[in-house]
Every structure is written in C-alpha cells, then in structure tokens.
C-alpha cells in the first residue's frame, strides 16, 4: 500500500557489473531517485523449495527462468533485513529513469500492493504475462506473491494450469511459455492487483519496451527506426501519439539487444536510438523466422515418421 510520506526506493537485482547497470545507476542519480543494487545470489531455503518443485515449460533455458524467479526471494531477504522498507519499485538494469518517476509511480499505483507492465493482448490470444521490469510492490504484496508461486508449483492443480498455458504457446509456434511473468499475471488477477503501471496517466507514461510503438495498447505511439519515436524537450524524452500529442516518458526499457542504445537515449541522442534500433529490428525478425522455421521442420519430420509407421494389427 502506498506510503506517500516515506521515500520510494528503486531496486535492481543484478549480480553482474555491466554497462547497462552503470547507465541505469547514472539515470537514477540524474533523476534524484534512490537506487539499491542487490548483488547477492544466496536466495535462501524458500528458493531451494521452488527449485525442487519447478517444472520447466519455456523455450528459454531452465537456468535463465530460475534466475528470474530468484530475484523475488532475494528481494524478500532484503525486506527482512530492512523492515522499515514497506514499499519499493523493482526495475531491470536495462531501464533508464527520468525526473519525476517516483512521484508518478505513487500516483499510478494508488493503494495497490503491486502494479506491473504489460501489453493488452489481441482478441484470441492471451500470453498471460505481466512484466516486472518497472513494477511497484508493497512488502506484503511481495510475500503474498512468493506464497502463490510456491503453492502453484507444489500442487497438481497449479502445475496443470501452467502446462495449459505452455501448450497454447506451443500450438501457435510462439517463443516463450511459462515464466515469472506468467505467475505475476495469474497472481495479480487473482489478488486484484492487475492495473497496469504503463498506462498513460496525467500526461506521463512508463515504457513497456522501446522496441516498436506498442505500449499498453497496440501502436500506441509513433515509431522512428525500430523504436518509439523520442523527442527531447528540456532535457527529458517524450513519446508521440499518432494524433501528434506528446507524452512525457519517465522510464525507458531497452529490452534485449536494444541495450546498445541506452547511452544515446540517456544523453538525448534520439537519432542514434532510431538508427541502432532500426538495424536491430531486422536482426530480431530473422531470429524469430528461424525459430518458427525450425519448429515447423521438426513437426513435419515427426508427422512423416508417424505416416511411415506400420499400422497396428
């Protein structure tokens, strides 16, 4: 629950020192927002319990998915050691913050225990995902989420629900599957904490993914190169709606290879952001095409084997 009279702490869980983290730190300092980096990898016995019951249902490597879950247990350990921290904002190291972000998140989150980022799905397809790359949490909300995660993986009914979601990805030939974002989606909707943090609110917005014009809604903002069109005004970035209306963007998320454009965005070099993301856009399309082609080829081979198999008597 929002505690407006206490500082809102931003937390990155990252055990590697890299360029993205350095730029994230610099952006927080410029925005005058407190940033804590948790670099420990000892997530405690509850995380070991999760690993023991974890069922891998993703196209990503299992160790990657487990590390994504691990951050919530590391956050819980931080809260245990800092009981005065009643709320916080979790951000990924590939996020840049800008002036006013803390006050904006307080207003957007309201009285919720959690608020995360997502794109509204098109009709007929729901990936069941909420991203934590910029997410508001109360301490109680985090504890309740961890209890939900442990129970979901430990029970047959929970595992059946996750397998059904993974099967939908497989049937459509879509990369992904079940991840921590799936569990966030399920818990947020079950607990009444599903309001998006990345909705336009008071003429301001948090970016879901700089790659392309989608945000909460499809094609919500104009594109330049391979990313949202950025306009630098008074030292701060703005995104542009198709109507021409400019919206202050208070956090930018450089997902995947778009991290290469972080330094340019931080310094206001919007033309370089457009140029780099344009090149990366085509590389990403080639990778996705290769994945779909490989999946279809495997299915064709399997179908051929079934056709050649002798009929049972």
Short mmCIF file of N, CA and C in Angstrom, two decimals, residues 66-234:
data_model
loop_
_atom_site.label_atom_id
_atom_site.label_comp_id
_atom_site.label_asym_id
_atom_site.label_seq_id
_atom_site.Cartn_x
_atom_site.Cartn_y
_atom_site.Cartn_z
N UNK A 66 14.91 -19.83 -13.78
CA UNK A 66 15.08 -19.91 -12.32
C UNK A 66 15.71 -18.64 -11.77
N UNK A 67 16.66 -18.06 -12.50
CA UNK A 67 17.28 -16.81 -12.05
C UNK A 67 16.24 -15.69 -12.00
N UNK A 68 15.31 -15.70 -12.97
CA UNK A 68 14.24 -14.68 -12.94
C UNK A 68 13.39 -14.82 -11.69
N UNK A 69 13.08 -16.05 -11.30
CA UNK A 69 12.32 -16.27 -10.06
C UNK A 69 13.16 -15.91 -8.82
N UNK A 70 14.45 -16.16 -8.91
CA UNK A 70 15.32 -15.96 -7.74
C UNK A 70 15.27 -14.53 -7.22
N UNK A 71 15.10 -13.55 -8.10
CA UNK A 71 15.15 -12.15 -7.67
C UNK A 71 14.09 -11.83 -6.62
N UNK A 72 12.92 -12.49 -6.69
CA UNK A 72 11.86 -12.18 -5.72
C UNK A 72 12.24 -12.69 -4.32
N UNK A 73 12.93 -13.79 -4.27
CA UNK A 73 13.38 -14.32 -2.98
C UNK A 73 14.51 -13.46 -2.42
N UNK A 74 15.36 -12.93 -3.29
CA UNK A 74 16.40 -12.00 -2.84
C UNK A 74 15.79 -10.70 -2.34
N UNK A 75 14.73 -10.25 -2.98
CA UNK A 75 14.02 -9.06 -2.51
C UNK A 75 13.41 -9.31 -1.13
N UNK A 76 12.86 -10.51 -0.92
CA UNK A 76 12.28 -10.84 0.38
C UNK A 76 13.34 -10.82 1.47
N UNK A 77 14.54 -11.31 1.15
CA UNK A 77 15.64 -11.28 2.13
C UNK A 77 16.03 -9.84 2.44
N UNK A 78 16.03 -8.98 1.41
CA UNK A 78 16.33 -7.56 1.63
C UNK A 78 15.29 -6.93 2.55
N UNK A 79 14.04 -7.23 2.34
CA UNK A 79 12.98 -6.66 3.18
C UNK A 79 13.09 -7.17 4.62
N UNK A 80 13.45 -8.44 4.79
CA UNK A 80 13.65 -8.97 6.14
C UNK A 80 14.75 -8.21 6.87
N UNK A 81 15.80 -7.85 6.13
CA UNK A 81 16.92 -7.13 6.73
C UNK A 81 16.65 -5.63 6.88
N UNK A 82 15.62 -5.15 6.19
CA UNK A 82 15.28 -3.72 6.23
C UNK A 82 13.78 -3.56 6.48
N UNK A 83 13.32 -3.85 7.68
CA UNK A 83 11.87 -3.86 7.96
C UNK A 83 11.20 -2.50 7.77
N UNK A 84 11.96 -1.42 7.76
CA UNK A 84 11.37 -0.10 7.53
C UNK A 84 10.99 0.13 6.07
N UNK A 85 11.47 -0.72 5.19
CA UNK A 85 11.13 -0.62 3.78
C UNK A 85 9.79 -1.30 3.55
N UNK A 86 8.75 -0.52 3.44
CA UNK A 86 7.39 -1.05 3.32
C UNK A 86 6.91 -1.13 1.88
N UNK A 87 7.63 -0.48 0.98
CA UNK A 87 7.27 -0.48 -0.43
C UNK A 87 8.51 -0.16 -1.25
N UNK A 88 8.49 -0.54 -2.52
CA UNK A 88 9.66 -0.29 -3.38
C UNK A 88 9.24 -0.44 -4.83
N UNK A 89 10.16 -0.05 -5.72
CA UNK A 89 9.97 -0.25 -7.15
C UNK A 89 11.09 -1.15 -7.64
N UNK A 90 10.74 -2.28 -8.20
CA UNK A 90 11.71 -3.18 -8.82
C UNK A 90 11.91 -2.74 -10.26
N UNK A 91 13.17 -2.58 -10.67
CA UNK A 91 13.45 -2.26 -12.08
C UNK A 91 14.56 -3.18 -12.58
N UNK A 92 14.54 -3.43 -13.88
CA UNK A 92 15.62 -4.16 -14.52
C UNK A 92 16.80 -3.21 -14.75
N UNK A 93 17.97 -3.78 -14.92
CA UNK A 93 19.17 -2.95 -15.13
C UNK A 93 19.18 -2.28 -16.49
N UNK A 94 18.29 -2.71 -17.41
CA UNK A 94 18.24 -2.09 -18.74
C UNK A 94 17.14 -1.02 -18.83
N UNK A 95 16.83 -0.40 -17.68
CA UNK A 95 15.83 0.66 -17.61
C UNK A 95 16.52 1.98 -17.28
N UNK A 96 16.15 3.03 -17.99
CA UNK A 96 16.59 4.39 -17.67
C UNK A 96 15.45 5.13 -16.98
N UNK A 97 15.77 5.85 -15.90
CA UNK A 97 14.80 6.63 -15.15
C UNK A 97 14.99 8.11 -15.44
N UNK A 98 13.89 8.84 -15.38
CA UNK A 98 13.94 10.28 -15.62
C UNK A 98 13.18 11.03 -14.53
N UNK A 99 13.41 12.32 -14.45
CA UNK A 99 12.88 13.14 -13.36
C UNK A 99 11.37 12.99 -13.22
N UNK A 100 10.95 12.78 -11.97
CA UNK A 100 9.52 12.68 -11.67
C UNK A 100 8.99 11.27 -11.62
N UNK A 101 9.84 10.27 -11.87
CA UNK A 101 9.36 8.89 -11.94
C UNK A 101 8.79 8.40 -10.61
N UNK A 102 9.44 8.72 -9.49
CA UNK A 102 8.97 8.24 -8.20
C UNK A 102 7.58 8.75 -7.87
N UNK A 103 7.36 10.06 -8.02
CA UNK A 103 6.05 10.65 -7.73
C UNK A 103 4.98 10.10 -8.68
N UNK A 104 5.36 9.89 -9.94
CA UNK A 104 4.41 9.33 -10.91
C UNK A 104 3.97 7.93 -10.50
N UNK A 105 4.92 7.08 -10.10
CA UNK A 105 4.56 5.72 -9.72
C UNK A 105 3.66 5.71 -8.50
N UNK A 106 3.90 6.58 -7.55
CA UNK A 106 3.00 6.67 -6.39
C UNK A 106 1.56 6.95 -6.82
N UNK A 107 1.40 7.86 -7.76
CA UNK A 107 0.05 8.20 -8.22
C UNK A 107 -0.58 7.06 -9.01
N UNK A 108 0.20 6.43 -9.87
CA UNK A 108 -0.34 5.34 -10.70
C UNK A 108 -0.71 4.12 -9.84
N UNK A 109 0.15 3.78 -8.88
CA UNK A 109 -0.08 2.58 -8.07
C UNK A 109 -1.26 2.75 -7.11
N UNK A 110 -1.46 3.96 -6.61
CA UNK A 110 -2.56 4.18 -5.68
C UNK A 110 -2.43 3.30 -4.44
N UNK A 111 -3.48 2.54 -4.13
CA UNK A 111 -3.49 1.70 -2.94
C UNK A 111 -3.18 0.23 -3.25
N UNK A 112 -2.69 -0.04 -4.45
CA UNK A 112 -2.40 -1.43 -4.83
C UNK A 112 -1.19 -1.97 -4.08
N UNK A 113 -1.10 -3.29 -4.00
CA UNK A 113 0.08 -3.96 -3.45
C UNK A 113 1.08 -4.30 -4.54
N UNK A 114 0.64 -4.15 -5.79
CA UNK A 114 1.52 -4.45 -6.93
C UNK A 114 0.97 -3.76 -8.16
N UNK A 115 1.85 -3.30 -9.02
CA UNK A 115 1.45 -2.81 -10.34
C UNK A 115 2.60 -3.08 -11.30
N UNK A 116 2.32 -3.85 -12.34
CA UNK A 116 3.35 -4.21 -13.31
C UNK A 116 2.98 -3.75 -14.71
N UNK A 117 3.80 -4.13 -15.67
CA UNK A 117 3.69 -3.62 -17.04
C UNK A 117 3.30 -4.74 -18.00
N UNK A 118 2.41 -4.41 -18.94
CA UNK A 118 2.05 -5.41 -19.94
C UNK A 118 1.42 -4.72 -21.15
N UNK A 119 1.30 -5.47 -22.24
CA UNK A 119 0.58 -5.02 -23.43
C UNK A 119 -0.75 -5.75 -23.48
N UNK A 120 -1.83 -5.03 -23.70
CA UNK A 120 -3.13 -5.68 -23.80
C UNK A 120 -3.11 -6.62 -25.00
N UNK A 121 -3.48 -7.89 -24.80
CA UNK A 121 -3.38 -8.87 -25.90
C UNK A 121 -4.47 -8.67 -26.94
N UNK A 122 -4.21 -9.10 -28.18
CA UNK A 122 -5.24 -9.02 -29.22
C UNK A 122 -6.31 -10.08 -28.99
N UNK A 123 -7.47 -9.94 -29.61
CA UNK A 123 -8.51 -10.96 -29.46
C UNK A 123 -8.02 -12.34 -29.87
N UNK A 124 -8.33 -13.33 -29.06
CA UNK A 124 -7.98 -14.70 -29.39
C UNK A 124 -6.62 -15.17 -28.92
N UNK A 125 -5.83 -14.27 -28.31
CA UNK A 125 -4.50 -14.70 -27.84
C UNK A 125 -4.11 -13.93 -26.59
N UNK A 126 -3.94 -14.64 -25.50
CA UNK A 126 -3.51 -14.03 -24.25
C UNK A 126 -2.28 -14.78 -23.74
N UNK A 127 -1.09 -14.15 -23.79
CA UNK A 127 0.11 -14.83 -23.31
C UNK A 127 0.18 -14.95 -21.79
N UNK A 128 -0.76 -14.32 -21.08
CA UNK A 128 -0.79 -14.39 -19.61
C UNK A 128 0.53 -13.93 -19.01
N UNK A 129 0.91 -12.69 -19.29
CA UNK A 129 2.19 -12.16 -18.83
C UNK A 129 2.04 -10.74 -18.28
N UNK A 130 2.64 -10.49 -17.15
CA UNK A 130 2.86 -9.15 -16.63
C UNK A 130 4.34 -9.04 -16.33
N UNK A 131 4.97 -7.99 -16.84
CA UNK A 131 6.42 -7.83 -16.68
C UNK A 131 6.74 -7.01 -15.44
N UNK A 132 7.80 -7.39 -14.71
CA UNK A 132 8.22 -6.63 -13.54
C UNK A 132 9.33 -5.63 -13.81
N UNK A 133 9.65 -5.36 -15.08
CA UNK A 133 10.84 -4.55 -15.38
C UNK A 133 10.76 -3.15 -14.76
N UNK A 134 9.56 -2.61 -14.63
CA UNK A 134 9.30 -1.46 -13.76
C UNK A 134 8.01 -1.82 -13.03
N UNK A 135 8.11 -2.16 -11.76
CA UNK A 135 6.93 -2.62 -11.04
C UNK A 135 6.93 -2.11 -9.61
N UNK A 136 5.77 -1.66 -9.17
CA UNK A 136 5.58 -1.20 -7.79
C UNK A 136 5.17 -2.39 -6.92
N UNK A 137 5.73 -2.45 -5.71
CA UNK A 137 5.42 -3.51 -4.76
C UNK A 137 5.27 -2.95 -3.35
N UNK A 138 4.31 -3.49 -2.62
CA UNK A 138 4.33 -3.35 -1.17
C UNK A 138 5.04 -4.58 -0.62
N UNK A 139 5.56 -4.46 0.60
CA UNK A 139 6.24 -5.61 1.22
C UNK A 139 5.27 -6.78 1.37
N UNK A 140 4.04 -6.49 1.76
CA UNK A 140 3.04 -7.56 1.91
C UNK A 140 2.72 -8.19 0.57
N UNK A 141 2.64 -7.36 -0.48
CA UNK A 141 2.37 -7.91 -1.81
C UNK A 141 3.44 -8.90 -2.25
N UNK A 142 4.71 -8.58 -2.01
CA UNK A 142 5.78 -9.49 -2.38
C UNK A 142 5.66 -10.82 -1.63
N UNK A 143 5.38 -10.77 -0.35
CA UNK A 143 5.26 -12.00 0.43
C UNK A 143 4.10 -12.86 -0.07
N UNK A 144 3.00 -12.22 -0.40
CA UNK A 144 1.85 -12.98 -0.90
C UNK A 144 2.14 -13.57 -2.27
N UNK A 145 2.88 -12.86 -3.10
CA UNK A 145 3.24 -13.40 -4.41
C UNK A 145 4.14 -14.62 -4.27
N UNK A 146 5.12 -14.57 -3.37
CA UNK A 146 6.01 -15.72 -3.18
C UNK A 146 5.23 -16.93 -2.68
N UNK A 147 4.28 -16.73 -1.79
CA UNK A 147 3.46 -17.84 -1.32
C UNK A 147 2.66 -18.44 -2.48
N UNK A 148 2.18 -17.59 -3.36
CA UNK A 148 1.43 -18.05 -4.53
C UNK A 148 2.32 -18.87 -5.47
N UNK A 149 3.54 -18.40 -5.72
CA UNK A 149 4.47 -19.11 -6.59
C UNK A 149 4.78 -20.50 -6.03
N UNK A 150 5.12 -20.56 -4.76
CA UNK A 150 5.46 -21.85 -4.15
C UNK A 150 4.29 -22.81 -4.20
N UNK A 151 3.09 -22.33 -3.94
CA UNK A 151 1.91 -23.18 -3.94
C UNK A 151 1.58 -23.66 -5.36
N UNK A 152 1.74 -22.78 -6.34
CA UNK A 152 1.41 -23.15 -7.71
C UNK A 152 2.28 -24.29 -8.22
N UNK A 153 3.59 -24.21 -7.98
CA UNK A 153 4.49 -25.27 -8.45
C UNK A 153 4.41 -26.54 -7.60
N UNK A 154 3.94 -26.42 -6.37
CA UNK A 154 3.92 -27.57 -5.47
C UNK A 154 2.65 -28.40 -5.58
N UNK A 155 1.61 -27.88 -6.25
CA UNK A 155 0.33 -28.58 -6.29
C UNK A 155 0.00 -29.05 -7.70
N UNK A 156 -0.67 -30.22 -7.83
CA UNK A 156 -1.05 -30.71 -9.17
C UNK A 156 -1.94 -29.73 -9.92
N UNK A 157 -2.88 -29.07 -9.25
CA UNK A 157 -3.77 -28.14 -9.93
C UNK A 157 -3.00 -26.94 -10.46
N UNK A 158 -2.02 -26.47 -9.69
CA UNK A 158 -1.20 -25.36 -10.15
C UNK A 158 -0.37 -25.72 -11.36
N UNK A 159 0.23 -26.90 -11.34
CA UNK A 159 1.06 -27.33 -12.46
C UNK A 159 0.21 -27.56 -13.71
N UNK A 160 -1.01 -28.06 -13.54
CA UNK A 160 -1.90 -28.25 -14.69
C UNK A 160 -2.21 -26.91 -15.37
N UNK A 161 -2.44 -25.89 -14.56
CA UNK A 161 -2.74 -24.57 -15.12
C UNK A 161 -1.54 -24.04 -15.92
N UNK A 162 -0.33 -24.24 -15.40
CA UNK A 162 0.86 -23.78 -16.10
C UNK A 162 1.08 -24.56 -17.39
N UNK A 163 0.84 -25.86 -17.36
CA UNK A 163 1.01 -26.68 -18.57
C UNK A 163 0.02 -26.26 -19.66
N UNK A 164 -1.18 -25.89 -19.26
CA UNK A 164 -2.19 -25.46 -20.25
C UNK A 164 -1.74 -24.17 -20.93
N UNK A 165 -1.14 -23.26 -20.18
CA UNK A 165 -0.64 -22.01 -20.77
C UNK A 165 0.52 -22.29 -21.71
N UNK A 166 1.44 -23.16 -21.30
CA UNK A 166 2.58 -23.51 -22.16
C UNK A 166 2.12 -24.16 -23.46
N UNK A 167 1.06 -24.98 -23.38
CA UNK A 167 0.56 -25.65 -24.58
C UNK A 167 0.02 -24.65 -25.59
N UNK A 168 -0.53 -23.54 -25.13
CA UNK A 168 -1.04 -22.52 -26.05
C UNK A 168 0.11 -21.89 -26.83
N UNK A 169 1.25 -21.65 -26.18
CA UNK A 169 2.42 -21.12 -26.88
C UNK A 169 2.88 -22.11 -27.95
N UNK A 170 2.98 -23.38 -27.56
CA UNK A 170 3.47 -24.40 -28.48
C UNK A 170 2.57 -24.55 -29.70
N UNK A 171 1.26 -24.52 -29.48
CA UNK A 171 0.32 -24.71 -30.58
C UNK A 171 0.35 -23.58 -31.59
N UNK A 172 0.77 -22.40 -31.15
CA UNK A 172 0.87 -21.24 -32.04
C UNK A 172 2.27 -21.05 -32.61
N UNK A 173 3.24 -21.88 -32.16
CA UNK A 173 4.61 -21.73 -32.63
C UNK A 173 5.24 -20.44 -32.17
N UNK A 174 4.91 -20.02 -30.94
CA UNK A 174 5.39 -18.76 -30.39
C UNK A 174 6.46 -19.02 -29.34
N UNK A 175 7.55 -18.27 -29.41
CA UNK A 175 8.60 -18.39 -28.39
C UNK A 175 8.06 -17.93 -27.04
N UNK A 176 8.62 -18.51 -25.98
CA UNK A 176 8.21 -18.12 -24.63
C UNK A 176 7.67 -19.31 -23.87
N UNK A 177 6.53 -19.14 -23.24
CA UNK A 177 5.95 -20.18 -22.41
C UNK A 177 5.72 -19.65 -21.01
N UNK A 178 5.97 -20.50 -20.03
CA UNK A 178 5.74 -20.14 -18.63
C UNK A 178 7.01 -19.54 -18.03
N UNK A 179 6.85 -18.39 -17.37
CA UNK A 179 7.97 -17.71 -16.71
C UNK A 179 7.44 -17.02 -15.47
N UNK A 180 8.31 -16.25 -14.81
CA UNK A 180 7.84 -15.49 -13.66
C UNK A 180 6.75 -14.51 -14.06
N UNK A 181 6.77 -14.04 -15.32
CA UNK A 181 5.73 -13.12 -15.79
C UNK A 181 4.36 -13.79 -15.83
N UNK A 182 4.35 -15.11 -16.09
CA UNK A 182 3.10 -15.86 -16.07
C UNK A 182 2.52 -15.90 -14.66
N UNK A 183 3.39 -16.18 -13.70
CA UNK A 183 2.93 -16.24 -12.30
C UNK A 183 2.48 -14.87 -11.82
N UNK A 184 3.17 -13.81 -12.25
CA UNK A 184 2.74 -12.46 -11.90
C UNK A 184 1.34 -12.18 -12.45
N UNK A 185 1.10 -12.58 -13.69
CA UNK A 185 -0.22 -12.37 -14.30
C UNK A 185 -1.31 -13.10 -13.51
N UNK A 186 -1.06 -14.36 -13.21
CA UNK A 186 -2.07 -15.16 -12.51
C UNK A 186 -2.34 -14.59 -11.12
N UNK A 187 -1.27 -14.26 -10.40
CA UNK A 187 -1.45 -13.73 -9.03
C UNK A 187 -2.09 -12.34 -9.04
N UNK A 188 -1.64 -11.47 -9.94
CA UNK A 188 -2.17 -10.11 -9.97
C UNK A 188 -3.67 -10.10 -10.24
N UNK A 189 -4.12 -10.95 -11.15
CA UNK A 189 -5.55 -11.01 -11.44
C UNK A 189 -6.33 -11.66 -10.30
N UNK A 190 -5.74 -12.65 -9.67
CA UNK A 190 -6.43 -13.31 -8.55
C UNK A 190 -6.52 -12.42 -7.32
N UNK A 191 -5.57 -11.50 -7.17
CA UNK A 191 -5.49 -10.68 -5.95
C UNK A 191 -6.00 -9.25 -6.13
N UNK A 192 -6.45 -8.93 -7.34
CA UNK A 192 -6.96 -7.58 -7.59
C UNK A 192 -5.88 -6.53 -7.75
N UNK A 193 -4.72 -6.93 -8.28
CA UNK A 193 -3.59 -6.01 -8.47
C UNK A 193 -3.15 -5.96 -9.93
N UNK A 194 -4.12 -5.95 -10.85
CA UNK A 194 -3.81 -6.08 -12.27
C UNK A 194 -3.84 -4.76 -13.03
N UNK A 195 -3.94 -3.62 -12.34
CA UNK A 195 -3.91 -2.34 -13.04
C UNK A 195 -2.51 -2.08 -13.59
N UNK A 196 -2.38 -1.71 -14.85
CA UNK A 196 -1.05 -1.56 -15.47
C UNK A 196 -0.33 -0.30 -15.01
N UNK A 197 0.95 -0.46 -14.72
CA UNK A 197 1.78 0.68 -14.35
C UNK A 197 2.16 1.50 -15.58
N UNK A 198 2.04 0.91 -16.77
CA UNK A 198 2.48 1.57 -18.00
C UNK A 198 1.33 2.24 -18.76
N UNK A 199 0.24 2.54 -18.08
CA UNK A 199 -0.83 3.29 -18.73
C UNK A 199 -0.51 4.79 -18.69
N UNK A 200 -0.97 5.52 -19.69
CA UNK A 200 -0.79 6.97 -19.69
C UNK A 200 -1.62 7.55 -18.55
N UNK A 201 -0.96 8.34 -17.70
CA UNK A 201 -1.61 8.87 -16.50
C UNK A 201 -1.09 10.28 -16.27
N UNK A 202 -2.00 11.25 -16.34
CA UNK A 202 -1.59 12.63 -16.12
C UNK A 202 -0.59 13.15 -17.14
N UNK A 203 -0.68 12.67 -18.38
CA UNK A 203 0.24 13.12 -19.42
C UNK A 203 1.62 12.52 -19.33
N UNK A 204 1.76 11.44 -18.56
CA UNK A 204 3.05 10.78 -18.39
C UNK A 204 2.88 9.27 -18.56
N UNK A 205 4.00 8.60 -18.88
CA UNK A 205 3.90 7.17 -19.14
C UNK A 205 5.23 6.49 -18.84
N UNK A 206 5.15 5.20 -18.54
CA UNK A 206 6.30 4.31 -18.39
C UNK A 206 6.35 3.39 -19.60
N UNK A 207 7.50 3.28 -20.21
CA UNK A 207 7.67 2.48 -21.42
C UNK A 207 7.68 0.98 -21.08
N UNK A 208 6.92 0.22 -21.85
CA UNK A 208 6.93 -1.23 -21.68
C UNK A 208 8.14 -1.86 -22.37
N UNK A 209 8.40 -1.42 -23.58
CA UNK A 209 9.51 -1.97 -24.37
C UNK A 209 9.78 -0.98 -25.49
N UNK A 210 10.97 -0.41 -25.53
CA UNK A 210 11.26 0.64 -26.51
C UNK A 210 11.19 0.14 -27.94
N UNK A 211 11.31 -1.17 -28.14
CA UNK A 211 11.29 -1.75 -29.48
C UNK A 211 9.87 -1.70 -30.06
N UNK A 212 9.57 -0.73 -30.89
CA UNK A 212 8.27 -0.65 -31.53
C UNK A 212 7.32 0.31 -30.83
N UNK A 213 6.15 0.52 -31.44
CA UNK A 213 5.20 1.51 -30.96
C UNK A 213 4.21 1.01 -29.94
N UNK A 214 4.18 -0.31 -29.68
CA UNK A 214 3.22 -0.83 -28.71
C UNK A 214 3.62 -0.42 -27.29
N UNK A 215 2.65 -0.18 -26.46
CA UNK A 215 2.90 0.03 -25.03
C UNK A 215 1.80 -0.72 -24.29
N UNK A 216 0.91 -0.06 -23.61
CA UNK A 216 -0.24 -0.79 -23.07
C UNK A 216 -1.15 -1.23 -24.21
N UNK A 217 -1.29 -0.36 -25.22
CA UNK A 217 -2.15 -0.64 -26.36
C UNK A 217 -1.30 -0.81 -27.63
N UNK A 218 -1.82 -1.56 -28.61
CA UNK A 218 -1.08 -1.73 -29.87
C UNK A 218 -0.90 -0.39 -30.58
N UNK A 219 0.29 -0.19 -31.14
CA UNK A 219 0.60 1.01 -31.93
C UNK A 219 0.18 2.28 -31.20
N UNK A 220 0.44 2.33 -29.91
CA UNK A 220 0.03 3.46 -29.09
C UNK A 220 0.85 4.72 -29.39
N UNK A 221 2.11 4.49 -29.82
CA UNK A 221 2.99 5.63 -30.08
C UNK A 221 3.66 5.49 -31.44
N UNK A 222 4.10 6.61 -31.98
CA UNK A 222 4.78 6.62 -33.27
C UNK A 222 6.14 5.93 -33.16
N UNK A 223 6.59 5.39 -34.29
CA UNK A 223 7.87 4.68 -34.37
C UNK A 223 8.83 5.46 -35.25
N UNK A 224 10.08 5.49 -34.84
CA UNK A 224 11.15 6.03 -35.68
C UNK A 224 12.29 5.04 -35.65
N UNK A 225 12.70 4.56 -36.81
CA UNK A 225 13.68 3.48 -36.85
C UNK A 225 13.02 2.20 -36.39
N UNK A 226 13.58 1.57 -35.36
CA UNK A 226 12.98 0.35 -34.82
C UNK A 226 12.43 0.53 -33.42
N UNK A 227 12.25 1.79 -32.99
CA UNK A 227 11.84 2.06 -31.62
C UNK A 227 10.78 3.15 -31.58
N UNK A 228 10.25 3.37 -30.39
CA UNK A 228 9.34 4.50 -30.22
C UNK A 228 10.06 5.79 -30.62
N UNK A 229 9.34 6.66 -31.28
CA UNK A 229 9.89 7.96 -31.64
C UNK A 229 10.08 8.79 -30.37
N UNK A 230 11.30 9.22 -30.13
CA UNK A 230 11.61 10.03 -28.96
C UNK A 230 11.88 11.46 -29.39
N UNK A 231 11.33 12.40 -28.63
CA UNK A 231 11.58 13.82 -28.84
C UNK A 231 12.14 14.39 -27.55
N UNK A 232 13.28 15.01 -27.62
CA UNK A 232 13.94 15.55 -26.43
C UNK A 232 13.53 17.01 -26.22
N UNK A 233 12.89 17.29 -25.08
CA UNK A 233 12.45 18.65 -24.77
C UNK A 233 12.86 18.97 -23.34
N UNK A 234 13.59 20.06 -23.15
CA UNK A 234 14.05 20.48 -21.82
C UNK A 234 14.80 19.36 -21.09
#
